[in-house]
Amino acid sequence: MASKNVPPPSTLDDPVYRTGVIELLGILAYGEISACERLAEDAKMAPDLKTKVEIAAMATAEFGHFEKLRDRLVQLDEDPYETMQEFAPIFERFHRQTAPSDWLEGLVKAYVGDGLAADFYREIAAYLDPETRSLVLDTLSGTGHSDFVVDAVRGAIEKDPRVGGRLALWGRRLMGEALSQAQTVVAERDALSTVLVGGVDHPGMDLAGIGRMFTRLTEAHAARMEKLGLAA
Amino acid sequence: MASKNVPPPSTLDDPVYRTGVIELLGILAYGEISACERLAEDAKMAPDLKTKVEIAAMATAEFGHFEKLRDRLVQLDEDPYETMQEFAPIFERFHRQTAPSDWLEGLVKAYVGDGLAADFYREIAAYLDPETRSLVLDTLSGTGHSDFVVDAVRGAIEKDPRVGGRLALWGRRLMGEALSQAQTVVAERDALSTVLVGGVDHPGMDLAGIGRMFTRLTEAHAARMEKLGLAA
């Protein structure tokens, strides 16, 4: 229950919060559209038509997420493409560092990325104004294709156990790159960080809280890897 | 009004009709998924993020069409991927012959292909059993992105009129290739052709009717080219 001493939730009247939320929506939107693009690219490596279609379905789901985030930016009177464009270098760097060499690596990347994004959305939701929060919670409802990925990865490991070692390494590399890019963003974007850490007149996490968030994200990543049959 | 002499509409109890409808759904489904795939590929050539997103939105719409056709195949107790796979060579040949050299050619291809598919769906709907018919009519509702294509093509021609000549040639080549692949299909697939031309116990077009259908498809293509500001 809210005590009288707790500051009111952030509102878009606060210019720092507003800038931060717009940056946040921009980065999430770019993340979704670039995930969609990469999955479409990965689909070409699929070993058969059914797998290709499953990967295309995941790409389509990411596009649906993107649309919601973009529409919120439009609602806030921002040019969504201009806002997103600023974050292009981060994602292009990330994708360059983590180009899958086959469709299984592509699937693991989508699964890990999707899961991480959903966890992150859930973590930050509490610090957002109600409208942005419900949008973000809505977006994290997931692509709903995790069963397919789990079956495909476990099936491939069963056929050739060496695949498990390779994909486990791959998962660690993905997480490492994602955290490294996240740190760059936090370091470069004051307003965006303020959304998370809070400002003078709105609540946020303290540094210890951010540390705990990263621990939770890492633990959830490990659980996801385990579900795929991979050592985290 | 139906006279007593007109045979009843086709039903799936007729094995030739059933085979033909399954082939038809298979070819349409493969067409949609391959259109989706090619658009995703073309999106990479987009000059800016907004255009990329518009092309990705078209790809997503094609994927939605594909899903409906696939689900109907599943409903009919067929393996959709096996059914579709047979038609892969036709579309791969078509796409090899019509690989766009830039994003504008990709847009024109999507626009022309989409329009042609919608017209064809409308033409054949009358010869289908009610359930397949309503699915096909539902699918042809279009990707709803034609305004974007019209604006983009007209804008590009305004900037550089030579683009108009190149794209007009391109449109003719697309239509020529599409008709040539369609003829191959009709020649190779008896059951599928029977859906159109009719069989002993169900109505269909006669040869003159098929000729008129091709005339209508060609005229509609010319109208679409004109809408883009291109000579057909």
Tab-separated table of C-alpha atoms in Angstrom:
chain	number	residue	atom	x	y	z
A	1	MET	CA	0.000	0.000	0.000
A	2	ALA	CA	1.223	3.451	-0.914
A	3	SER	CA	2.268	5.608	2.021
A	4	LYS	CA	1.928	9.369	1.957
A	5	ASN	CA	5.701	9.690	1.668
A	6	VAL	CA	5.981	7.745	-1.578
A	7	PRO	CA	6.158	10.123	-4.533
A	8	PRO	CA	3.429	9.806	-7.144
A	9	PRO	CA	4.122	7.613	-10.181
A	10	SER	CA	5.958	9.188	-13.071
A	11	THR	CA	3.971	11.228	-15.502
A	12	LEU	CA	4.690	12.427	-18.992
A	13	ASP	CA	4.538	16.019	-17.688
A	14	ASP	CA	7.977	15.448	-16.233
A	15	PRO	CA	10.288	16.312	-19.161
A	16	VAL	CA	13.121	14.033	-18.053
A	17	TYR	CA	10.726	11.106	-17.614
A	18	ARG	CA	9.111	11.861	-20.948
A	19	THR	CA	12.465	11.894	-22.757
A	20	GLY	CA	13.437	8.662	-21.042
A	21	VAL	CA	10.208	6.895	-21.908
A	22	ILE	CA	10.458	7.983	-25.524
A	23	GLU	CA	14.008	6.656	-25.679
A	24	LEU	CA	12.855	3.452	-24.038
A	25	LEU	CA	10.023	2.977	-26.530
A	26	GLY	CA	12.432	3.777	-29.358
A	27	ILE	CA	14.980	1.223	-28.252
A	28	LEU	CA	12.335	-1.468	-27.674
A	29	ALA	CA	10.742	-0.739	-31.061
A	30	TYR	CA	14.076	-0.930	-32.855
A	31	GLY	CA	14.840	-4.142	-30.991
A	32	GLU	CA	11.593	-5.730	-32.151
A	33	ILE	CA	11.885	-4.673	-35.784
A	34	SER	CA	15.490	-5.778	-35.954
A	35	ALA	CA	14.591	-9.118	-34.317
A	36	CYS	CA	11.878	-9.492	-36.944
A	37	GLU	CA	14.364	-8.726	-39.704
A	38	ARG	CA	16.991	-11.138	-38.402
A	39	LEU	CA	14.462	-13.950	-37.970
A	40	ALA	CA	13.297	-13.455	-41.545
A	41	GLU	CA	16.935	-13.748	-42.554
A	42	ASP	CA	17.453	-16.853	-40.391
A	43	ALA	CA	14.349	-18.478	-41.887
A	44	LYS	CA	16.321	-18.901	-45.104
A	45	MET	CA	18.612	-21.370	-43.315
A	46	ALA	CA	15.705	-23.546	-42.181
A	47	PRO	CA	16.143	-27.229	-43.099
A	48	ASP	CA	12.543	-27.654	-44.221
A	49	LEU	CA	9.383	-25.750	-45.043
A	50	LYS	CA	7.705	-26.379	-41.679
A	51	THR	CA	10.687	-24.965	-39.759
A	52	LYS	CA	10.864	-22.023	-42.132
A	53	VAL	CA	7.214	-21.274	-41.432
A	54	GLU	CA	7.705	-21.540	-37.654
A	55	ILE	CA	10.564	-19.046	-37.836
A	56	ALA	CA	8.526	-16.722	-40.069
A	57	ALA	CA	5.705	-16.938	-37.506
A	58	MET	CA	8.124	-15.747	-34.820
A	59	ALA	CA	9.215	-12.875	-37.075
A	60	THR	CA	5.581	-11.916	-37.588
A	61	ALA	CA	4.985	-11.902	-33.830
A	62	GLU	CA	7.957	-9.564	-33.333
A	63	PHE	CA	6.505	-7.285	-35.966
A	64	GLY	CA	3.232	-7.183	-34.011
A	65	HIS	CA	5.167	-6.073	-30.909
A	66	PHE	CA	6.959	-3.449	-32.934
A	67	GLU	CA	3.670	-2.020	-34.202
A	68	LYS	CA	2.331	-1.510	-30.674
A	69	LEU	CA	5.479	0.302	-29.553
A	70	ARG	CA	5.555	2.432	-32.702
A	71	ASP	CA	1.893	3.387	-32.309
A	72	ARG	CA	2.586	4.527	-28.735
A	73	LEU	CA	5.371	6.796	-30.001
A	74	VAL	CA	2.969	8.265	-32.557
A	75	GLN	CA	0.423	8.757	-29.772
A	76	LEU	CA	3.089	10.714	-27.868
A	77	ASP	CA	3.543	12.979	-30.928
A	78	GLU	CA	6.959	11.631	-31.722
A	79	ASP	CA	8.288	10.537	-35.115
A	80	PRO	CA	8.797	6.842	-34.369
A	81	TYR	CA	11.379	6.276	-37.086
A	82	GLU	CA	13.510	9.223	-36.064
A	83	THR	CA	13.355	8.083	-32.439
A	84	MET	CA	14.264	4.514	-33.362
A	85	GLN	CA	17.002	5.436	-35.808
A	86	GLU	CA	19.247	6.674	-33.003
A	87	PHE	CA	19.425	3.153	-31.619
A	88	ALA	CA	20.270	1.492	-34.914
A	89	PRO	CA	24.037	1.362	-34.194
A	90	ILE	CA	23.499	-0.549	-30.924
A	91	PHE	CA	21.456	-3.271	-32.556
A	92	GLU	CA	23.528	-3.434	-35.709
A	93	ARG	CA	26.596	-3.918	-33.511
A	94	PHE	CA	24.821	-6.579	-31.465
A	95	HIS	CA	23.667	-8.456	-34.554
A	96	ARG	CA	27.077	-8.193	-36.189
A	97	GLN	CA	28.636	-9.746	-33.097
A	98	THR	CA	25.999	-12.468	-32.945
A	99	ALA	CA	25.304	-13.544	-36.517
A	100	PRO	CA	24.003	-17.138	-36.296
A	101	SER	CA	25.917	-19.657	-38.384
A	102	ASP	CA	22.922	-21.952	-38.762
A	103	TRP	CA	19.187	-22.020	-38.126
A	104	LEU	CA	19.597	-23.584	-34.659
A	105	GLU	CA	21.791	-20.694	-33.531
A	106	GLY	CA	19.144	-18.397	-35.006
A	107	LEU	CA	16.425	-20.119	-32.992
A	108	VAL	CA	18.427	-19.995	-29.759
A	109	LYS	CA	19.128	-16.318	-30.353
A	110	ALA	CA	15.443	-15.572	-30.898
A	111	TYR	CA	14.453	-17.591	-27.839
A	112	VAL	CA	17.077	-16.047	-25.576
A	113	GLY	CA	16.452	-12.553	-26.925
A	114	ASP	CA	12.707	-12.843	-26.644
A	115	GLY	CA	12.897	-14.176	-23.109
A	116	LEU	CA	15.349	-11.502	-22.038
A	117	ALA	CA	13.186	-8.784	-23.581
A	118	ALA	CA	10.065	-10.108	-21.839
A	119	ASP	CA	11.864	-10.261	-18.481
A	120	PHE	CA	13.204	-6.761	-18.945
A	121	TYR	CA	9.760	-5.435	-19.905
A	122	ARG	CA	8.346	-6.993	-16.736
A	123	GLU	CA	11.122	-5.458	-14.609
A	124	ILE	CA	10.672	-1.931	-15.883
A	125	ALA	CA	6.872	-1.967	-16.028
A	126	ALA	CA	6.582	-0.839	-12.417
A	127	TYR	CA	8.457	2.392	-13.124
A	128	LEU	CA	6.292	3.487	-16.011
A	129	ASP	CA	3.201	5.638	-16.277
A	130	PRO	CA	0.039	3.486	-16.417
A	131	GLU	CA	-0.549	3.747	-20.171
A	132	THR	CA	3.019	2.932	-21.173
A	133	ARG	CA	3.045	0.181	-18.561
A	134	SER	CA	-0.003	-1.587	-19.938
A	135	LEU	CA	1.457	-1.339	-23.433
A	136	VAL	CA	4.740	-2.844	-22.302
A	137	LEU	CA	3.018	-5.630	-20.338
A	138	ASP	CA	0.866	-6.318	-23.367
A	139	THR	CA	3.914	-6.528	-25.606
A	140	LEU	CA	5.691	-9.004	-23.381
A	141	SER	CA	2.918	-11.536	-23.827
A	142	GLY	CA	5.518	-13.316	-25.938
A	143	THR	CA	5.675	-14.779	-29.379
A	144	GLY	CA	4.169	-18.057	-28.145
A	145	HIS	CA	6.576	-20.169	-30.130
A	146	SER	CA	8.844	-21.344	-27.347
A	147	ASP	CA	7.622	-24.950	-27.498
A	148	PHE	CA	8.759	-25.160	-31.088
A	149	VAL	CA	12.231	-23.850	-30.201
A	150	VAL	CA	12.573	-26.167	-27.201
A	151	ASP	CA	11.582	-29.197	-29.292
A	152	ALA	CA	13.859	-28.246	-32.182
A	153	VAL	CA	16.926	-27.626	-29.988
A	154	ARG	CA	16.397	-30.724	-27.845
A	155	GLY	CA	15.800	-32.810	-30.958
A	156	ALA	CA	19.030	-31.586	-32.546
A	157	ILE	CA	21.032	-32.362	-29.392
A	158	GLU	CA	19.541	-35.841	-29.266
A	159	LYS	CA	20.703	-36.463	-32.815
A	160	ASP	CA	24.165	-35.064	-32.195
A	161	PRO	CA	25.185	-34.318	-28.579
A	162	ARG	CA	28.062	-32.083	-29.729
A	163	VAL	CA	25.422	-29.575	-30.820
A	164	GLY	CA	24.595	-29.040	-27.126
A	165	GLY	CA	28.127	-27.869	-26.324
A	166	ARG	CA	28.226	-25.513	-29.266
A	167	LEU	CA	24.802	-24.002	-28.500
A	168	ALA	CA	25.623	-23.616	-24.801
A	169	LEU	CA	28.673	-21.537	-25.726
A	170	TRP	CA	26.512	-19.601	-28.164
A	171	GLY	CA	23.955	-18.825	-25.439
A	172	ARG	CA	26.686	-17.477	-23.172
A	173	ARG	CA	28.040	-15.313	-25.967
A	174	LEU	CA	24.562	-13.929	-26.680
A	175	MET	CA	23.993	-13.002	-23.045
A	176	GLY	CA	27.438	-11.438	-22.775
A	177	GLU	CA	26.889	-9.301	-25.869
A	178	ALA	CA	23.398	-8.289	-24.743
A	179	LEU	CA	24.671	-7.149	-21.331
A	180	SER	CA	27.563	-5.298	-22.904
A	181	GLN	CA	25.251	-3.405	-25.270
A	182	ALA	CA	22.855	-2.694	-22.386
A	183	GLN	CA	25.712	-1.144	-20.411
A	184	THR	CA	26.581	1.095	-23.351
A	185	VAL	CA	22.978	2.293	-23.509
A	186	VAL	CA	22.803	3.026	-19.795
A	187	ALA	CA	26.112	4.891	-19.924
A	188	GLU	CA	25.084	7.017	-22.919
A	189	ARG	CA	21.463	7.758	-22.103
A	190	ASP	CA	20.880	9.777	-18.969
A	191	ALA	CA	17.146	10.261	-19.391
A	192	LEU	CA	16.573	6.605	-20.165
A	193	SER	CA	18.568	5.547	-17.110
A	194	THR	CA	16.565	7.977	-15.007
A	195	VAL	CA	13.384	6.079	-15.888
A	196	LEU	CA	14.925	3.079	-14.172
A	197	VAL	CA	16.868	4.676	-11.330
A	198	GLY	CA	14.280	7.337	-10.651
A	199	GLY	CA	14.568	11.090	-10.404
A	200	VAL	CA	13.983	13.746	-7.787
A	201	ASP	CA	10.232	13.448	-7.932
A	202	HIS	CA	9.546	9.909	-9.029
A	203	PRO	CA	10.503	6.510	-7.649
A	204	GLY	CA	13.002	4.155	-9.202
A	205	MET	CA	15.505	1.491	-8.353
A	206	ASP	CA	18.622	2.334	-6.419
A	207	LEU	CA	21.944	0.946	-7.610
A	208	ALA	CA	21.554	-2.131	-5.442
A	209	GLY	CA	18.134	-2.617	-7.002
A	210	ILE	CA	19.633	-2.475	-10.468
A	211	GLY	CA	22.216	-5.018	-9.416
A	212	ARG	CA	19.439	-7.304	-8.186
A	213	MET	CA	17.593	-6.809	-11.470
A	214	PHE	CA	20.630	-7.951	-13.434
A	215	THR	CA	20.917	-10.976	-11.154
A	216	ARG	CA	17.283	-11.852	-11.808
A	217	LEU	CA	17.727	-11.424	-15.563
A	218	THR	CA	20.805	-13.660	-15.518
A	219	GLU	CA	19.029	-16.317	-13.458
A	220	ALA	CA	16.043	-16.316	-15.785
A	221	HIS	CA	18.434	-16.661	-18.719
A	222	ALA	CA	20.034	-19.693	-17.054
A	223	ALA	CA	16.595	-21.241	-16.525
A	224	ARG	CA	15.772	-20.715	-20.190
A	225	MET	CA	19.025	-22.322	-21.309
A	226	GLU	CA	18.245	-25.287	-19.090
A	227	LYS	CA	14.845	-25.627	-20.673
A	228	LEU	CA	16.598	-25.905	-24.026
A	229	GLY	CA	18.821	-28.613	-22.557
A	230	LEU	CA	21.852	-26.316	-22.517
A	231	ALA	CA	24.351	-25.473	-19.768
A	232	ALA	CA	24.110	-21.744	-18.994
B	1	MET	CA	-31.352	-18.430	-60.350
B	2	ALA	CA	-30.321	-22.066	-60.430
B	3	SER	CA	-32.232	-24.183	-62.921
B	4	LYS	CA	-32.904	-27.840	-62.350
B	5	ASN	CA	-30.404	-28.733	-65.079
B	6	VAL	CA	-27.441	-27.059	-63.413
B	7	PRO	CA	-25.355	-29.647	-61.523
B	8	PRO	CA	-24.920	-29.127	-57.785
B	9	PRO	CA	-21.831	-27.249	-56.607
B	10	SER	CA	-18.636	-29.243	-56.169
B	11	THR	CA	-18.187	-31.119	-52.950
B	12	LEU	CA	-15.180	-32.662	-51.299
B	13	ASP	CA	-16.805	-36.081	-51.717
B	14	ASP	CA	-15.816	-35.908	-55.365
B	15	PRO	CA	-12.234	-37.263	-55.316
B	16	VAL	CA	-11.082	-35.352	-58.409
B	17	TYR	CA	-12.459	-32.096	-57.021
B	18	ARG	CA	-10.905	-32.833	-53.644
B	19	THR	CA	-7.480	-33.457	-55.177
B	20	GLY	CA	-7.810	-30.292	-57.224
B	21	VAL	CA	-8.803	-28.141	-54.257
B	22	ILE	CA	-5.960	-29.494	-52.173
B	23	GLU	CA	-3.530	-28.688	-54.969
B	24	LEU	CA	-5.067	-25.241	-55.288
B	25	LEU	CA	-4.725	-24.548	-51.561
B	26	GLY	CA	-1.163	-25.869	-51.677
B	27	ILE	CA	-0.153	-23.616	-54.529
B	28	LEU	CA	-1.814	-20.560	-52.991
B	29	ALA	CA	-0.212	-21.285	-49.613
B	30	TYR	CA	3.221	-21.676	-51.155
B	31	GLY	CA	2.656	-18.498	-53.123
B	32	GLU	CA	1.848	-16.551	-49.965
B	33	ILE	CA	4.748	-17.879	-47.900
B	34	SER	CA	7.194	-17.297	-50.722
B	35	ALA	CA	5.831	-13.769	-51.245
B	36	CYS	CA	6.348	-13.208	-47.510
B	37	GLU	CA	9.902	-14.499	-47.748
B	38	ARG	CA	10.791	-12.390	-50.777
B	39	LEU	CA	9.336	-9.242	-49.243
B	40	ALA	CA	11.384	-9.811	-46.106
B	41	GLU	CA	14.397	-10.096	-48.377
B	42	ASP	CA	13.428	-6.951	-50.337
B	43	ALA	CA	12.982	-5.030	-47.073
B	44	LYS	CA	16.764	-5.092	-46.705
B	45	MET	CA	17.074	-2.862	-49.774
B	46	ALA	CA	14.718	-0.217	-48.329
B	47	PRO	CA	16.214	3.279	-48.382
B	48	ASP	CA	15.009	4.134	-44.867
B	49	LEU	CA	13.508	2.653	-41.725
B	50	LYS	CA	9.937	3.738	-42.527
B	51	THR	CA	10.009	2.065	-45.942
B	52	LYS	CA	11.570	-1.036	-44.420
B	53	VAL	CA	8.728	-1.206	-41.919
B	54	GLU	CA	6.089	-0.765	-44.636
B	55	ILE	CA	7.595	-3.642	-46.613
B	56	ALA	CA	7.804	-5.794	-43.473
B	57	ALA	CA	4.113	-5.010	-42.836
B	58	MET	CA	3.287	-6.341	-46.300
B	59	ALA	CA	5.307	-9.492	-45.588
B	60	THR	CA	3.401	-9.953	-42.331
B	61	ALA	CA	0.076	-9.639	-44.161
B	62	GLU	CA	1.133	-12.334	-46.654
B	63	PHE	CA	2.032	-14.541	-43.730
B	64	GLY	CA	-1.483	-14.072	-42.348
B	65	HIS	CA	-2.926	-15.228	-45.689
B	66	PHE	CA	-0.634	-18.214	-45.682
B	67	GLU	CA	-1.814	-19.245	-42.205
B	68	LYS	CA	-5.451	-19.327	-43.288
B	69	LEU	CA	-4.693	-21.484	-46.318
B	70	ARG	CA	-2.489	-23.813	-44.294
B	71	ASP	CA	-5.121	-24.209	-41.596
B	72	ARG	CA	-7.672	-25.187	-44.235
B	73	LEU	CA	-5.317	-27.903	-45.500
B	74	VAL	CA	-4.952	-29.201	-41.942
B	75	GLN	CA	-8.741	-29.150	-41.611
B	76	LEU	CA	-8.920	-31.316	-44.730
B	77	ASP	CA	-6.564	-33.820	-43.063
B	78	GLU	CA	-3.675	-33.020	-45.357
B	79	ASP	CA	-0.060	-32.369	-44.422
B	80	PRO	CA	0.164	-28.742	-45.541
B	81	TYR	CA	3.936	-28.728	-45.939
B	82	GLU	CA	3.996	-31.874	-48.048
B	83	THR	CA	1.215	-30.480	-50.218
B	84	MET	CA	2.982	-27.135	-50.608
B	85	GLN	CA	6.409	-28.606	-51.220
B	86	GLU	CA	5.379	-29.937	-54.611
B	87	PHE	CA	4.899	-26.397	-55.843
B	88	ALA	CA	8.227	-25.098	-54.615
B	89	PRO	CA	9.932	-25.450	-58.046
B	90	ILE	CA	7.290	-23.277	-59.755
B	91	PHE	CA	7.739	-20.404	-57.323
B	92	GLU	CA	11.488	-20.764	-57.057
B	93	ARG	CA	11.662	-20.550	-60.854
B	94	PHE	CA	9.371	-17.533	-60.875
B	95	HIS	CA	11.371	-15.728	-58.211
B	96	ARG	CA	14.664	-16.579	-59.892
B	97	GLN	CA	13.370	-15.057	-63.119
B	98	THR	CA	12.064	-11.976	-61.327
B	99	ALA	CA	14.618	-11.062	-58.671
B	100	PRO	CA	14.161	-7.316	-58.040
B	101	SER	CA	17.295	-5.248	-58.461
B	102	ASP	CA	16.133	-2.584	-56.015
B	103	TRP	CA	13.395	-1.946	-53.454
B	104	LEU	CA	11.133	-0.212	-56.008
B	105	GLU	CA	11.150	-3.292	-58.228
B	106	GLY	CA	10.407	-5.310	-55.099
B	107	LEU	CA	7.431	-3.072	-54.273
B	108	VAL	CA	6.066	-3.249	-57.824
B	109	LYS	CA	6.440	-7.025	-57.757
B	110	ALA	CA	4.555	-7.294	-54.469
B	111	TYR	CA	1.832	-4.945	-55.703
B	112	VAL	CA	1.402	-6.685	-59.054
B	113	GLY	CA	1.603	-10.158	-57.507
B	114	ASP	CA	-0.819	-9.315	-54.726
B	115	GLY	CA	-3.308	-7.786	-57.143
B	116	LEU	CA	-3.064	-10.699	-59.543
B	117	ALA	CA	-3.517	-13.191	-56.705
B	118	ALA	CA	-6.571	-11.323	-55.393
B	119	ASP	CA	-8.130	-11.201	-58.884
B	120	PHE	CA	-7.454	-14.884	-59.425
B	121	TYR	CA	-8.948	-15.791	-56.023
B	122	ARG	CA	-12.072	-13.850	-56.950
B	123	GLU	CA	-12.299	-15.586	-60.338
B	124	ILE	CA	-12.060	-19.101	-58.958
B	125	ALA	CA	-14.230	-18.538	-55.879
B	126	ALA	CA	-17.423	-19.367	-57.811
B	127	TYR	CA	-16.175	-22.881	-58.595
B	128	LEU	CA	-15.322	-23.833	-55.043
B	129	ASP	CA	-17.268	-25.543	-52.295
B	130	PRO	CA	-18.761	-22.972	-49.878
B	131	GLU	CA	-16.190	-23.416	-47.093
B	132	THR	CA	-13.148	-23.158	-49.355
B	133	ARG	CA	-14.817	-20.289	-51.159
B	134	SER	CA	-15.314	-18.194	-48.047
B	135	LEU	CA	-11.713	-18.867	-47.023
B	136	VAL	CA	-10.415	-17.774	-50.412
B	137	LEU	CA	-12.596	-14.659	-50.459
B	138	ASP	CA	-11.415	-13.886	-46.954
B	139	THR	CA	-7.784	-14.259	-47.996
B	140	LEU	CA	-8.125	-11.899	-50.927
B	141	SER	CA	-9.092	-9.046	-48.655
B	142	GLY	CA	-5.617	-7.783	-49.554
B	143	THR	CA	-2.610	-6.600	-47.670
B	144	GLY	CA	-4.003	-3.063	-47.463
B	145	HIS	CA	-0.707	-1.462	-48.286
B	146	SER	CA	-1.371	-0.415	-51.851
B	147	ASP	CA	-1.493	3.301	-51.033
B	148	PHE	CA	2.040	3.106	-49.754
B	149	VAL	CA	3.250	1.391	-52.930
B	150	VAL	CA	1.410	3.837	-55.201
B	151	ASP	CA	2.887	6.827	-53.358
B	152	ALA	CA	6.395	5.369	-53.322
B	153	VAL	CA	6.426	4.492	-57.034
B	154	ARG	CA	4.833	7.752	-58.150
B	155	GLY	CA	7.225	9.680	-55.919
B	156	ALA	CA	10.244	7.920	-57.406
B	157	ILE	CA	9.058	8.625	-60.977
B	158	GLU	CA	8.533	12.271	-60.115
B	159	LYS	CA	12.119	12.498	-58.924
B	160	ASP	CA	13.517	10.663	-61.930
B	161	PRO	CA	11.175	10.031	-64.894
B	162	ARG	CA	13.496	7.342	-66.293
B	163	VAL	CA	12.414	5.156	-63.350
B	164	GLY	CA	8.949	4.999	-64.946
B	165	GLY	CA	10.245	3.394	-68.125
B	166	ARG	CA	12.315	0.852	-66.248
B	167	LEU	CA	9.462	-0.105	-63.906
B	168	ALA	CA	6.959	-0.356	-66.792
B	169	LEU	CA	9.229	-2.902	-68.483
B	170	TRP	CA	9.589	-4.674	-65.165
B	171	GLY	CA	5.806	-4.894	-64.739
B	172	ARG	CA	5.454	-6.458	-68.187
B	173	ARG	CA	8.156	-8.975	-67.407
B	174	LEU	CA	6.464	-9.908	-64.124
B	175	MET	CA	3.121	-10.486	-65.824
B	176	GLY	CA	4.743	-12.503	-68.606
B	177	GLU	CA	6.551	-14.752	-66.123
B	178	ALA	CA	3.433	-15.185	-63.992
B	179	LEU	CA	1.334	-16.250	-66.980
B	180	SER	CA	4.055	-18.591	-68.199
B	181	GLN	CA	4.262	-20.309	-64.779
B	182	ALA	CA	0.459	-20.476	-64.603
B	183	GLN	CA	0.369	-22.280	-67.945
B	184	THR	CA	2.896	-24.815	-66.700
B	185	VAL	CA	0.718	-25.493	-63.659
B	186	VAL	CA	-2.432	-25.943	-65.740
B	187	ALA	CA	-0.607	-28.252	-68.149
B	188	GLU	CA	0.843	-30.406	-65.362
B	189	ARG	CA	-2.073	-30.586	-62.969
B	190	ASP	CA	-5.170	-32.295	-64.274
B	191	ALA	CA	-7.127	-32.282	-61.025
B	192	LEU	CA	-6.349	-28.633	-60.371
B	193	SER	CA	-7.424	-27.679	-63.889
B	194	THR	CA	-10.613	-29.671	-63.415
B	195	VAL	CA	-11.555	-27.411	-60.499
B	196	LEU	CA	-11.587	-24.536	-63.005
B	197	VAL	CA	-12.875	-26.189	-66.160
B	198	GLY	CA	-15.320	-28.437	-64.318
B	199	GLY	CA	-15.863	-32.170	-64.457
B	200	VAL	CA	-18.704	-34.520	-65.414
B	201	ASP	CA	-20.764	-33.693	-62.381
B	202	HIS	CA	-19.813	-30.176	-61.438
B	203	PRO	CA	-19.847	-26.898	-63.302
B	204	GLY	CA	-16.777	-25.028	-64.456
B	205	MET	CA	-15.590	-22.621	-67.133
B	206	ASP	CA	-15.394	-23.748	-70.718
B	207	LEU	CA	-12.269	-22.915	-72.705
B	208	ALA	CA	-13.789	-19.669	-73.939
B	209	GLY	CA	-14.517	-18.831	-70.308
B	210	ILE	CA	-10.903	-19.423	-69.361
B	211	GLY	CA	-9.844	-17.184	-72.232
B	212	ARG	CA	-12.128	-14.451	-70.939
B	213	MET	CA	-10.722	-14.915	-67.449
B	214	PHE	CA	-7.188	-14.340	-68.719
B	215	THR	CA	-8.389	-11.244	-70.549
B	216	ARG	CA	-9.934	-9.919	-67.337
B	217	LEU	CA	-6.747	-10.662	-65.367
B	218	THR	CA	-4.639	-8.887	-67.976
B	219	GLU	CA	-6.949	-5.864	-68.009
B	220	ALA	CA	-6.889	-5.613	-64.244
B	221	HIS	CA	-3.102	-5.802	-64.351
B	222	ALA	CA	-3.031	-2.908	-66.856
B	223	ALA	CA	-5.293	-0.871	-64.548
B	224	ARG	CA	-2.956	-1.523	-61.634
B	225	MET	CA	0.073	-0.466	-63.648
B	226	GLU	CA	-1.727	2.718	-64.588
B	227	LYS	CA	-2.465	3.420	-60.940
B	228	LEU	CA	1.278	3.237	-60.312
B	229	GLY	CA	1.830	5.703	-63.145
B	230	LEU	CA	3.291	3.000	-65.405
B	231	ALA	CA	2.493	2.001	-68.982
B	232	ALA	CA	1.225	-1.608	-69.024
